[in-house]
PDB file of C-alpha atoms in Angstrom:
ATOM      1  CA  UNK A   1       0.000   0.000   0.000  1.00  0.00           C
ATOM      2  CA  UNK A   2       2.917   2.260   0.916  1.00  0.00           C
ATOM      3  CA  UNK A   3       5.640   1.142  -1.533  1.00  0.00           C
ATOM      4  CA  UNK A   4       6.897   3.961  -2.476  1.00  0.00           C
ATOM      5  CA  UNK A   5       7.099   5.464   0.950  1.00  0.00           C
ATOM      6  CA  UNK A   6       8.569   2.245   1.853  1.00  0.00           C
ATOM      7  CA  UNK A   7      11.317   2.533  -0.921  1.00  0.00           C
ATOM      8  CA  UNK A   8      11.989   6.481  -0.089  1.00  0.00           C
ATOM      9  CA  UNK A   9      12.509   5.372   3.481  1.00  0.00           C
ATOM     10  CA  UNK A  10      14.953   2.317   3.014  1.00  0.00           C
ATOM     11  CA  UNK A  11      16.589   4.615   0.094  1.00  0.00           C
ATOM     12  CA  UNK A  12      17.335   7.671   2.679  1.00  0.00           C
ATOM     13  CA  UNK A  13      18.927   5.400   5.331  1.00  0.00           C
ATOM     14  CA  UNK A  14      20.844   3.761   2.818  1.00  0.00           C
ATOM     15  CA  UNK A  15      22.080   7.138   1.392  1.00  0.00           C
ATOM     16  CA  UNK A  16      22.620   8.145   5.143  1.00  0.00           C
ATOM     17  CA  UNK A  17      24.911   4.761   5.904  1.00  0.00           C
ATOM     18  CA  UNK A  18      26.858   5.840   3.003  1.00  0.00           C
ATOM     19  CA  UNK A  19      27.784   9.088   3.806  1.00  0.00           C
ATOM     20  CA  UNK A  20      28.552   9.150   7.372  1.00  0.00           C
ATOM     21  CA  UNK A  21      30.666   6.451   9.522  1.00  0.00           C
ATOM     22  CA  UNK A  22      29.179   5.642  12.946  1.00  0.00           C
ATOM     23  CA  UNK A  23      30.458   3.389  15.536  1.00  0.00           C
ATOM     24  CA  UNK A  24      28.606   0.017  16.506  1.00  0.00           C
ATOM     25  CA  UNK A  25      25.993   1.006  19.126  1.00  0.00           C
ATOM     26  CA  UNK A  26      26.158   4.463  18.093  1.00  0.00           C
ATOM     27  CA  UNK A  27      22.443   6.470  18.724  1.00  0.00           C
ATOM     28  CA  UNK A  28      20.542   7.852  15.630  1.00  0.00           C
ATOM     29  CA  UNK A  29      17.380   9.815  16.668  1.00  0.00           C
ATOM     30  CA  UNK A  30      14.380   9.978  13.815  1.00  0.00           C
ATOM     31  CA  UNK A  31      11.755  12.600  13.785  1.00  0.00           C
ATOM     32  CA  UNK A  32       8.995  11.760  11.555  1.00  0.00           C
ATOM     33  CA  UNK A  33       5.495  13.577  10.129  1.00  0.00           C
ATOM     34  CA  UNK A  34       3.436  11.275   8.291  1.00  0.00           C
ATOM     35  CA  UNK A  35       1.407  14.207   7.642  1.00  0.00           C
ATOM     36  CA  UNK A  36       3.754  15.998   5.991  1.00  0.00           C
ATOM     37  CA  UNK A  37       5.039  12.579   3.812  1.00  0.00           C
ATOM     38  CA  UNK A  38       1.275  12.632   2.781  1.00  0.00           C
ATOM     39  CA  UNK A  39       1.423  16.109   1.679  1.00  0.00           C
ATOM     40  CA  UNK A  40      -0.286  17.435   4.458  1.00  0.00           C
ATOM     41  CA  UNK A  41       1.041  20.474   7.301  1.00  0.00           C
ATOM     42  CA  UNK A  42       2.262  19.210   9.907  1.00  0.00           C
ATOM     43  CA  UNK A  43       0.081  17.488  12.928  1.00  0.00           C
ATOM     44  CA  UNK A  44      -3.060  17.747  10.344  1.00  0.00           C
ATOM     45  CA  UNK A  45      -3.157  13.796   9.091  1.00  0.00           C
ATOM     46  CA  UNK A  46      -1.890  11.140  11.240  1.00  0.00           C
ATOM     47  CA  UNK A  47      -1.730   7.672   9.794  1.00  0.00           C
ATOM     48  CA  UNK A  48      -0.693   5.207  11.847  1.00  0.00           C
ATOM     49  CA  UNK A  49      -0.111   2.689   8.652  1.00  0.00           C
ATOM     50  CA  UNK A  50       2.077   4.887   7.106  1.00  0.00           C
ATOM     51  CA  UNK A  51       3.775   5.879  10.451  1.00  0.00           C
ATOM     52  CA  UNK A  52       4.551   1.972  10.872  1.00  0.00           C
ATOM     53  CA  UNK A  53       5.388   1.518   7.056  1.00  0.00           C
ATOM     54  CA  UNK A  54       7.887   3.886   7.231  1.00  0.00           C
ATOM     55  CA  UNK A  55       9.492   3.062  10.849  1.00  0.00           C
ATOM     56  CA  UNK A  56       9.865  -0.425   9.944  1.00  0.00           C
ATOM     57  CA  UNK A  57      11.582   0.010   6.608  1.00  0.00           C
ATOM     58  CA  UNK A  58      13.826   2.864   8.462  1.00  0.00           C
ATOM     59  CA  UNK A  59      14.214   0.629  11.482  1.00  0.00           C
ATOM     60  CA  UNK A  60      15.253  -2.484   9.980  1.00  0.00           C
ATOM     61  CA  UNK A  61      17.960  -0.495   8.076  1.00  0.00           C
ATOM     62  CA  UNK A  62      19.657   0.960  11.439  1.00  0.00           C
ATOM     63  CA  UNK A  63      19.420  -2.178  13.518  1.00  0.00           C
ATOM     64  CA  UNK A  64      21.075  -4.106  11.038  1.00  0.00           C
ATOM     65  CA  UNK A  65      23.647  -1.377  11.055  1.00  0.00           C
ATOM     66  CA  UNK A  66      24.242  -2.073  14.599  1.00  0.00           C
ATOM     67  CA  UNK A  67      22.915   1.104  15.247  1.00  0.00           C
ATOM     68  CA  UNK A  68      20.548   2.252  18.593  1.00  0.00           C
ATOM     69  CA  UNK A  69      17.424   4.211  17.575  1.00  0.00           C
ATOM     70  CA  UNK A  70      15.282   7.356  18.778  1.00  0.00           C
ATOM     71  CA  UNK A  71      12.170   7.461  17.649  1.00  0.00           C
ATOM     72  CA  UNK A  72      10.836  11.616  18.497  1.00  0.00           C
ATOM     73  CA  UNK A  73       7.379  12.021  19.638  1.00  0.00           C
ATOM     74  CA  UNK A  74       5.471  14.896  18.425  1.00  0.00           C
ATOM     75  CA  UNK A  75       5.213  18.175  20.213  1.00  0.00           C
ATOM     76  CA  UNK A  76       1.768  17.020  22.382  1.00  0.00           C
ATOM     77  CA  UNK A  77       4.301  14.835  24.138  1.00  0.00           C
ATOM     78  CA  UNK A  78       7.146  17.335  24.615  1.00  0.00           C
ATOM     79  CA  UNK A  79       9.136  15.529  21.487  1.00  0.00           C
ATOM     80  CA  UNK A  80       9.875  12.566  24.177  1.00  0.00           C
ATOM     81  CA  UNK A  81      11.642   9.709  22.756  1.00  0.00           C
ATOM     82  CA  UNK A  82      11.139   6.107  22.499  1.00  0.00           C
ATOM     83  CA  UNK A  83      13.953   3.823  22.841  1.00  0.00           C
ATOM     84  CA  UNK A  84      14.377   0.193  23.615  1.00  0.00           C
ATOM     85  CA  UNK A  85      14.793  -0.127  27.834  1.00  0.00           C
ATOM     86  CA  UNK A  86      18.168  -1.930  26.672  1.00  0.00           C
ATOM     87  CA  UNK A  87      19.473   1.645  24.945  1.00  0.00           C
ATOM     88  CA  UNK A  88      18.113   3.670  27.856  1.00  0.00           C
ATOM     89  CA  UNK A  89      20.180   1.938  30.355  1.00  0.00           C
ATOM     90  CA  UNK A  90      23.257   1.602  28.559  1.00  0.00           C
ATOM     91  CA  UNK A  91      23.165   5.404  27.625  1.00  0.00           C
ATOM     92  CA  UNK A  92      22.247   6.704  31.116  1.00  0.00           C
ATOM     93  CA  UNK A  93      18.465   8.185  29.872  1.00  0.00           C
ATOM     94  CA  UNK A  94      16.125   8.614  32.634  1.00  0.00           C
ATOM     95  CA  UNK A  95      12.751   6.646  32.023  1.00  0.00           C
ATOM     96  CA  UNK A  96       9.624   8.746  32.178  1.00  0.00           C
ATOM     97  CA  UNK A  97       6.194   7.282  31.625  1.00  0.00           C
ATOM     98  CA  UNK A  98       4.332   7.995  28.697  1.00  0.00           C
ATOM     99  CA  UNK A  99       2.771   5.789  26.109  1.00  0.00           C
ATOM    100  CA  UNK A 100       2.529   7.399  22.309  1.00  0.00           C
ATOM    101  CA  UNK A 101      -0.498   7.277  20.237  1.00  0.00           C
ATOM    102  CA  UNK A 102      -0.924   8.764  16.692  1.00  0.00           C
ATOM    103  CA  UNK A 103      -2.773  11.593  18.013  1.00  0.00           C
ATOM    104  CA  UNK A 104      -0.219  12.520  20.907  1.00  0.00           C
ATOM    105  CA  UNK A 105       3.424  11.106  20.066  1.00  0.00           C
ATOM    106  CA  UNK A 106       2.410  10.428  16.303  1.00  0.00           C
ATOM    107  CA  UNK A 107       1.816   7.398  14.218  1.00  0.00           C
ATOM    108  CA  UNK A 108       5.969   7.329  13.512  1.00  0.00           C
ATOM    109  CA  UNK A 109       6.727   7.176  17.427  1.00  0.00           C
ATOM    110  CA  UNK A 110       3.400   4.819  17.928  1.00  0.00           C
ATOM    111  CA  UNK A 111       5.219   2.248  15.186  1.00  0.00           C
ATOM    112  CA  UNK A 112       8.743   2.528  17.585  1.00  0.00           C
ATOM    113  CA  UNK A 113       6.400   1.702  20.630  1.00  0.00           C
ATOM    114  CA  UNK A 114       4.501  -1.322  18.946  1.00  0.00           C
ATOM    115  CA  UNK A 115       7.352  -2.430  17.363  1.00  0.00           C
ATOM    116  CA  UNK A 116      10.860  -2.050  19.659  1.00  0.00           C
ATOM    117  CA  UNK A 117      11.483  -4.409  21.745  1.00  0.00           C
ATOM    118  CA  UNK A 118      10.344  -3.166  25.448  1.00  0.00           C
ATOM    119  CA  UNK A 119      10.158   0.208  24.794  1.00  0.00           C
ATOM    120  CA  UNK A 120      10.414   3.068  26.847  1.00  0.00           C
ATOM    121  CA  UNK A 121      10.013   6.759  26.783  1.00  0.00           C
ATOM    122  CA  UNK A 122      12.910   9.368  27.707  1.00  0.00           C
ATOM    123  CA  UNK A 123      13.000  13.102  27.529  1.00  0.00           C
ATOM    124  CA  UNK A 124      16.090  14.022  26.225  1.00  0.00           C
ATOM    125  CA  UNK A 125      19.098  12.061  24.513  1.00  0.00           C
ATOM    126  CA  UNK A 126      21.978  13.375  22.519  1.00  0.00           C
ATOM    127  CA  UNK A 127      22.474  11.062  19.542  1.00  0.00           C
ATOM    128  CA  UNK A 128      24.797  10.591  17.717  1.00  0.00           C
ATOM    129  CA  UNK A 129      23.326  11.117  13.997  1.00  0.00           C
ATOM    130  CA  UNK A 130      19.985  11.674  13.204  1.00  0.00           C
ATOM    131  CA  UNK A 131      17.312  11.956  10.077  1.00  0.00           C
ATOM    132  CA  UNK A 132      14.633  14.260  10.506  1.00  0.00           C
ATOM    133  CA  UNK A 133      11.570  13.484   8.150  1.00  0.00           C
ATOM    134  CA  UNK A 134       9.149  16.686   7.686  1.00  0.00           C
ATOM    135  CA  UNK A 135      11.066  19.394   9.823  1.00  0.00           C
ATOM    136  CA  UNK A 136      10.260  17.517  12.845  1.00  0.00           C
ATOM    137  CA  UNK A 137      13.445  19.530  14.671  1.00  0.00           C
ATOM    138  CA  UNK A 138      15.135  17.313  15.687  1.00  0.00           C
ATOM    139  CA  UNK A 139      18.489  19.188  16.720  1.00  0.00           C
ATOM    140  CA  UNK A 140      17.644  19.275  20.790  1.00  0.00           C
ATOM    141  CA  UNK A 141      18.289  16.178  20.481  1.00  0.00           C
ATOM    142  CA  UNK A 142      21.691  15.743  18.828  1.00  0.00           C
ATOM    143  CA  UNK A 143      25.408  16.376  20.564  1.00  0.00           C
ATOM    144  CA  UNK A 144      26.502  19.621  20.691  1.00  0.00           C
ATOM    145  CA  UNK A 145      28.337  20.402  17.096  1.00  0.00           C
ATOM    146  CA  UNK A 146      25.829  19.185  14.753  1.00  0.00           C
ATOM    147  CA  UNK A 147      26.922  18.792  11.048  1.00  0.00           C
ATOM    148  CA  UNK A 148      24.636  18.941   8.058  1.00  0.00           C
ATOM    149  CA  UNK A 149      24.709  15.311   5.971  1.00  0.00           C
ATOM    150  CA  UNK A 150      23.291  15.567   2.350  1.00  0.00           C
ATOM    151  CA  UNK A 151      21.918  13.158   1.092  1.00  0.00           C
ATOM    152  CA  UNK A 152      21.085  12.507  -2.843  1.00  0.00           C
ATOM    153  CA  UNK A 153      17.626  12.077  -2.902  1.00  0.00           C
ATOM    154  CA  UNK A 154      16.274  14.197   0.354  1.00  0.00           C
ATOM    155  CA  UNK A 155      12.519  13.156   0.679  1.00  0.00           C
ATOM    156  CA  UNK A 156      10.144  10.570   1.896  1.00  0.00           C
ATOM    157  CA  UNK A 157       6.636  11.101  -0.395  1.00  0.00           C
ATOM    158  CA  UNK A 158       6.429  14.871  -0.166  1.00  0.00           C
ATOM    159  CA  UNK A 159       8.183  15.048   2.938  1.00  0.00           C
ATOM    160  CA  UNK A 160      11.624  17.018   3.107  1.00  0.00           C
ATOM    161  CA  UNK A 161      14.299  15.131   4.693  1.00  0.00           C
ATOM    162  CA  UNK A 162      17.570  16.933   7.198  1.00  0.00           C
ATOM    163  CA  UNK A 163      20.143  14.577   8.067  1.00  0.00           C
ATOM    164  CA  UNK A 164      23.064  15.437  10.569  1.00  0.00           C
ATOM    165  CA  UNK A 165      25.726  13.559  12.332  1.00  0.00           C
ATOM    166  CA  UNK A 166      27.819  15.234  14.986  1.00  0.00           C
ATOM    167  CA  UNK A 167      31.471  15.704  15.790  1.00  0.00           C
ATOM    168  CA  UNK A 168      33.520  16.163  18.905  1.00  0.00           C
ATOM    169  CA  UNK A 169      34.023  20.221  19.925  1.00  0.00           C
ATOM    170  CA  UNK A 170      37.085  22.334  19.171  1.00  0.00           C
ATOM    171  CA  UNK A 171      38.868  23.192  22.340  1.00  0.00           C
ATOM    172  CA  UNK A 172      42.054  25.256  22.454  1.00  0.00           C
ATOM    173  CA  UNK A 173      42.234  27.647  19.673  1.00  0.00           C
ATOM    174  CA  UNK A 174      45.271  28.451  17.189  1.00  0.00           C
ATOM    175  CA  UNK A 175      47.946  26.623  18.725  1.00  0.00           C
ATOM    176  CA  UNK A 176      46.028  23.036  19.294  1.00  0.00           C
ATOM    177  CA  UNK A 177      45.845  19.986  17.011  1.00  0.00           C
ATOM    178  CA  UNK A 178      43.067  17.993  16.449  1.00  0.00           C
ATOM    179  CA  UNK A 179      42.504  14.487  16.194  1.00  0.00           C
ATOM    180  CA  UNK A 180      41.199  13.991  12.755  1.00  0.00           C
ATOM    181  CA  UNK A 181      39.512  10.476  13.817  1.00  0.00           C
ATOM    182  CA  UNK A 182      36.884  12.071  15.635  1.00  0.00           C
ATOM    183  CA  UNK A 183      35.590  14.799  13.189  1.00  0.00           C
TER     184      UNK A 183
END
């Protein structure tokens, strides 16, 4: 039903893969309108089967990666995260309680609850990478120096995709040198 949705989806994280180097276990936060992938403003058209079309397909991608995900909830629910309990822990993330549903969370964040293995909810992380899917803004929840990723083919339906990863700060001005392994 969602094909090409489904083939925009696998296609961005594939063209994301490519163009940045993460570690194993490294966190990638998504932010995702369905709304605006159906051509619609943002918050104005939840669909939970296109919400869970597109997570899976993005989902699948990333965990076979080796990669931790960070699915953002909508505004309604503060843009709380869900995360597998596993992630949470290992990253330090304070649980809060909160259950997404396509009207408060969104259908994307709905999909990450239904389908992540014992998810939980957390208020803030700071990923490593992330893909933001309908100007979700998803930078409060990215390390400090965020760095733009482009991507060749930038949208999911009529959705406009933003793609970052992150580096580690410059510290000591003129005189220092830089490790070039961690830009």
């Amino acid at each position: 039903m969602y094909d090409k949705e489904i083939s925009d989806a696998k296609r961005v994280v594939a063209e994301f893969l490519n163009e940045i180097q993460l570690k194993r276990g490294s966190l990638v936060v998504i932010g995702c309108s369905t709304s605006e992938i159906a051509a619609h403003g943002i918050g104005s058209y939840s669909n939970a089967e296109l919400g869970e079309a597109v997570f899976v397909a993005m989902y699948e991608k990333l965990v076979k990666a080796k990669l931790a995900v960070a699915a953002q909830c909508c505004e309604h629910l503060n843009r709380v995260l869900i995360m597998t309990e596993e992630d949470a822990e290992r990253f330090g993330y304070e649980i809060v309680n909160v259950i997404p549903q396509p009207k408060a969370g969104g259908s994307f964040s709905t999909a990450a609850w239904k389908h992540m293995k014992n998810p939980v909810a957390v208020e803030h992380v700071q990923a490593h990478a992330g893909i933001d899917v309908g100007d979700t803004l998803i930078g409060m929840h990215l390390k400090s120096v965020a760095v733009p990723v482009r991507i060749e083919h930038p949208m999911i339906g009529a959705a406009h995709i933003v793609c970052a990863r992150t580096r580690a700060k410059y510290v000591g001005g003129g005189r220092a040198y830089y490790n070039e392994a961690l830009e």
